Coordinates of C-alpha atoms in Angstrom, one line a residue:
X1 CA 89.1 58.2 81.2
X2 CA 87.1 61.3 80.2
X3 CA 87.1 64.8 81.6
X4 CA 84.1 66.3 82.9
X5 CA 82.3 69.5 83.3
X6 CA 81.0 70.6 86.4
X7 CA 77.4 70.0 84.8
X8 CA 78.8 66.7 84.5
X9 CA 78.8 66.8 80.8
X10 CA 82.1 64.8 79.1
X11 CA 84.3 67.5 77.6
X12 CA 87.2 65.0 76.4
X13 CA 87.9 61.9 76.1
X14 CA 90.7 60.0 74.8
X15 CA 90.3 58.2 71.8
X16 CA 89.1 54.1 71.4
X17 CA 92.4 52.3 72.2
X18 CA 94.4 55.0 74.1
X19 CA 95.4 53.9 78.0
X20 CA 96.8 54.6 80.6
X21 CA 100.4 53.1 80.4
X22 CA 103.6 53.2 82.9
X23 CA 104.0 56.1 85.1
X24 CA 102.1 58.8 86.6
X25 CA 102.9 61.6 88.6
X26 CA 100.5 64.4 90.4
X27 CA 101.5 67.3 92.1
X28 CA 98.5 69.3 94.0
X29 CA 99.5 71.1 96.6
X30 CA 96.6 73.4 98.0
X31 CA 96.0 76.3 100.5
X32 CA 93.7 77.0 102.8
X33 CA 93.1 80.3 105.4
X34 CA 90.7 81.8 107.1
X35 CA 90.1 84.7 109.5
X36 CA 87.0 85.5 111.4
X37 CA 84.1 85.1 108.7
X38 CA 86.4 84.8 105.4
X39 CA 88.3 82.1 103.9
X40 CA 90.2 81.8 100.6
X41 CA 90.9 78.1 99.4
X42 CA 93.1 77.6 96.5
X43 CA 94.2 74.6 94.9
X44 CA 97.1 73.6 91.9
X45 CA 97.2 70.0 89.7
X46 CA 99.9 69.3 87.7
X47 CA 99.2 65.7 86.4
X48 CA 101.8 63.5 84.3
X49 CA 100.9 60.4 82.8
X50 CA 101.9 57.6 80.2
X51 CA 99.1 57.2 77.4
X52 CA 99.9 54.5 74.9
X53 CA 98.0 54.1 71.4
X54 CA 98.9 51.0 69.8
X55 CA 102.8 50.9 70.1
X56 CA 103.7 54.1 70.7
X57 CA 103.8 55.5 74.3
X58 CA 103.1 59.5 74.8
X59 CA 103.8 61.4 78.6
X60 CA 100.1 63.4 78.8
X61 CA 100.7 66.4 80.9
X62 CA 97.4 68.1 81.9
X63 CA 96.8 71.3 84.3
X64 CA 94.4 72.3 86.7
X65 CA 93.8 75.3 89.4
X66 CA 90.9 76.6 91.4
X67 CA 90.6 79.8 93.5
X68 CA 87.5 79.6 96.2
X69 CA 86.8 82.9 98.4
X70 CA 83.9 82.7 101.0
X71 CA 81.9 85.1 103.5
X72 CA 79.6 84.0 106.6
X73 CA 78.0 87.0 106.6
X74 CA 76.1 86.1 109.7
X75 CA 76.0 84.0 112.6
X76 CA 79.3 81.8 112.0
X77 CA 83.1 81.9 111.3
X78 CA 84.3 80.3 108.5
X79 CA 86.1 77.1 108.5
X80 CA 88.3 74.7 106.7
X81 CA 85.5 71.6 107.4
X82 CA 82.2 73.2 108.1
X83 CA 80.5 76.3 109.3
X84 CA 79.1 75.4 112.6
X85 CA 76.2 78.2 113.7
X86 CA 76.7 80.1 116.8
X87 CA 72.8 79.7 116.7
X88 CA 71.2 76.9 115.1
X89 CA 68.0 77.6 113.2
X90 CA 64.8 77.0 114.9
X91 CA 62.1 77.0 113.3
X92 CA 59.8 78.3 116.0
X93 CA 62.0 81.4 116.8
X94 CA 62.2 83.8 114.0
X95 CA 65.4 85.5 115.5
X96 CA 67.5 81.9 114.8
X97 CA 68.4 81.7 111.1
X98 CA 71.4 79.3 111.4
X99 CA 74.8 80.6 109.3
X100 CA 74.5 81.8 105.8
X101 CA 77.8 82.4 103.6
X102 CA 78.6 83.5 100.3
X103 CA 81.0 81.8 97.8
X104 CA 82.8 82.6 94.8
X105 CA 84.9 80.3 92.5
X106 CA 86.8 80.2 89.4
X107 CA 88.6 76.7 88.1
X108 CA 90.3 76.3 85.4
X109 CA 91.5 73.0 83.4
X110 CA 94.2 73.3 80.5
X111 CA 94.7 69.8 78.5
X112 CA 98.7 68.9 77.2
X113 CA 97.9 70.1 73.5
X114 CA 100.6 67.4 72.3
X115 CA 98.1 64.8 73.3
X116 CA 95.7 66.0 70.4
X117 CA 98.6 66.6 68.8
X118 CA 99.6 63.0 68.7
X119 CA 96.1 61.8 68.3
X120 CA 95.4 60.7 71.9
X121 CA 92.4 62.7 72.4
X122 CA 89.3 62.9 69.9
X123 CA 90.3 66.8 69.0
X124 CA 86.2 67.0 67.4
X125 CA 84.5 66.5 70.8
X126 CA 87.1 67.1 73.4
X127 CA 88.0 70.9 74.5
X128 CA 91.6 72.1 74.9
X129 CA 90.6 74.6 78.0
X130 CA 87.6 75.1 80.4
X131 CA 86.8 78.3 82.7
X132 CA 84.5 78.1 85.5
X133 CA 83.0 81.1 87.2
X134 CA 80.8 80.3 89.8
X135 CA 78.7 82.0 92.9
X136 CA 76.8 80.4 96.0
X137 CA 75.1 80.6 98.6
X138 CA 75.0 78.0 101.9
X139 CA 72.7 78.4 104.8
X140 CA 74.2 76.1 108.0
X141 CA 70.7 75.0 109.3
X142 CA 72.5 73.4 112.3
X143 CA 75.7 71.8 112.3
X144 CA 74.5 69.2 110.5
X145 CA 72.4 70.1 108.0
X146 CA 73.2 72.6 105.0
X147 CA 71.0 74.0 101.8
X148 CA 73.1 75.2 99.1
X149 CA 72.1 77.0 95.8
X150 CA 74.9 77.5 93.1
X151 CA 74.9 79.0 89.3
X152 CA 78.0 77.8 87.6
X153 CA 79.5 79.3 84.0
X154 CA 81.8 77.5 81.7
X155 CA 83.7 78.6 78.8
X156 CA 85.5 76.1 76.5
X157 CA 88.1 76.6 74.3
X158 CA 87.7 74.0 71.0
X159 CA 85.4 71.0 71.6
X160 CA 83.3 71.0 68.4
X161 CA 83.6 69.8 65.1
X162 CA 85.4 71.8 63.0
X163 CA 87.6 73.6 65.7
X164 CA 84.8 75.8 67.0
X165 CA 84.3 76.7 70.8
X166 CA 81.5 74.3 72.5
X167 CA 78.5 76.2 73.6
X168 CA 79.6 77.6 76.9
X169 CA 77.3 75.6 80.0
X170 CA 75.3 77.6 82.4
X171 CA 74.1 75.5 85.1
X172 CA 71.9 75.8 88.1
X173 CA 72.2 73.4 90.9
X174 CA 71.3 72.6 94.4
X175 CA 71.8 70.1 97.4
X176 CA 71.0 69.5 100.8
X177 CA 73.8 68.1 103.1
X178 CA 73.1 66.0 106.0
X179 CA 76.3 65.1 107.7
X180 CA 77.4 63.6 111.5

């Protein structure tokens, strides 16, 4: 298996050979609220697994977290599945815009360090840490359609050859959601 970055980019892999091997545990228990047009999400992994490398078996234990805040700054309440507009947009009305809300995010993945210790994970081309920082912006056409525009930074700790940090990735991205 590899880890990826939310630019989709492999950040660490384990190494030819290593697999998954026995037991494996994950804990994620998350949290959700909203009131009116805010709403905080927040989520914790704790995952445990066996990795063996020719006969010797290793427990990986690797660590994740995000932390999502939003804003429907008009025309909407936020919600745990999706904004619904109190007034669709209509394209021949200029006073019906749909919903539009704000998002902010920051994620965080932490890799078990004894699994580059024991040679598990390529320690050249994988990264011991990420940080994500992200901002967004949705518009809720209708209820079933949504734009969204999202710039995304991640720093990584380790990941090059040499020990250095991997560049960090700045990434630009939008989709179009059509849902029923």
């Amino acid at each position: 298996p590899a880890f990826r970055s939310p630019g989709q980019q492999t950040i660490a892999s384990y190494v030819n050979g290593a697999f998954a091997d026995g037991n494996r545990q994950r804990i994620s228990p998350q949290l959700y609220y909203h009131y009116g047009p805010f709403g905080i999400l927040g989520e914790y992994v704790i995952s445990q697994q066996e990795i063996k490398l020719d006969n010797h078996i290793d427990r990986v234990t690797n660590e994740a977290f995000q932390i999502q805040l939003s804003w429907v700054i008009f025309n909407g309440d936020a919600a745990f599945q999706r904004v619904r507009p109190r007034e669709p947009f209509i394209m021949d009305d200029l006073n019906t815009w749909g919903a539009v809300q704000l998002v902010a995010r920051y994620s965080e993945l932490n890799l078990d360090s004894n699994a580059f210790t024991h040679g598990l994970i390529n320690s050249d081309h994988s990264v011991k840490k990420a940080q994500d920082f992200g901002v967004g912006v949705n518009w809720y056409l209708n209820r079933n359609i949504k734009l969204q525009l999202n710039y995304h930074q991640t720093h990584f700790n380790k990941g090059v050859d040499g020990g250095a940090d991997r560049p960090d990735e700045k990434i630009l991205f939008s989709r179009m959601q059509v849902a029923f």
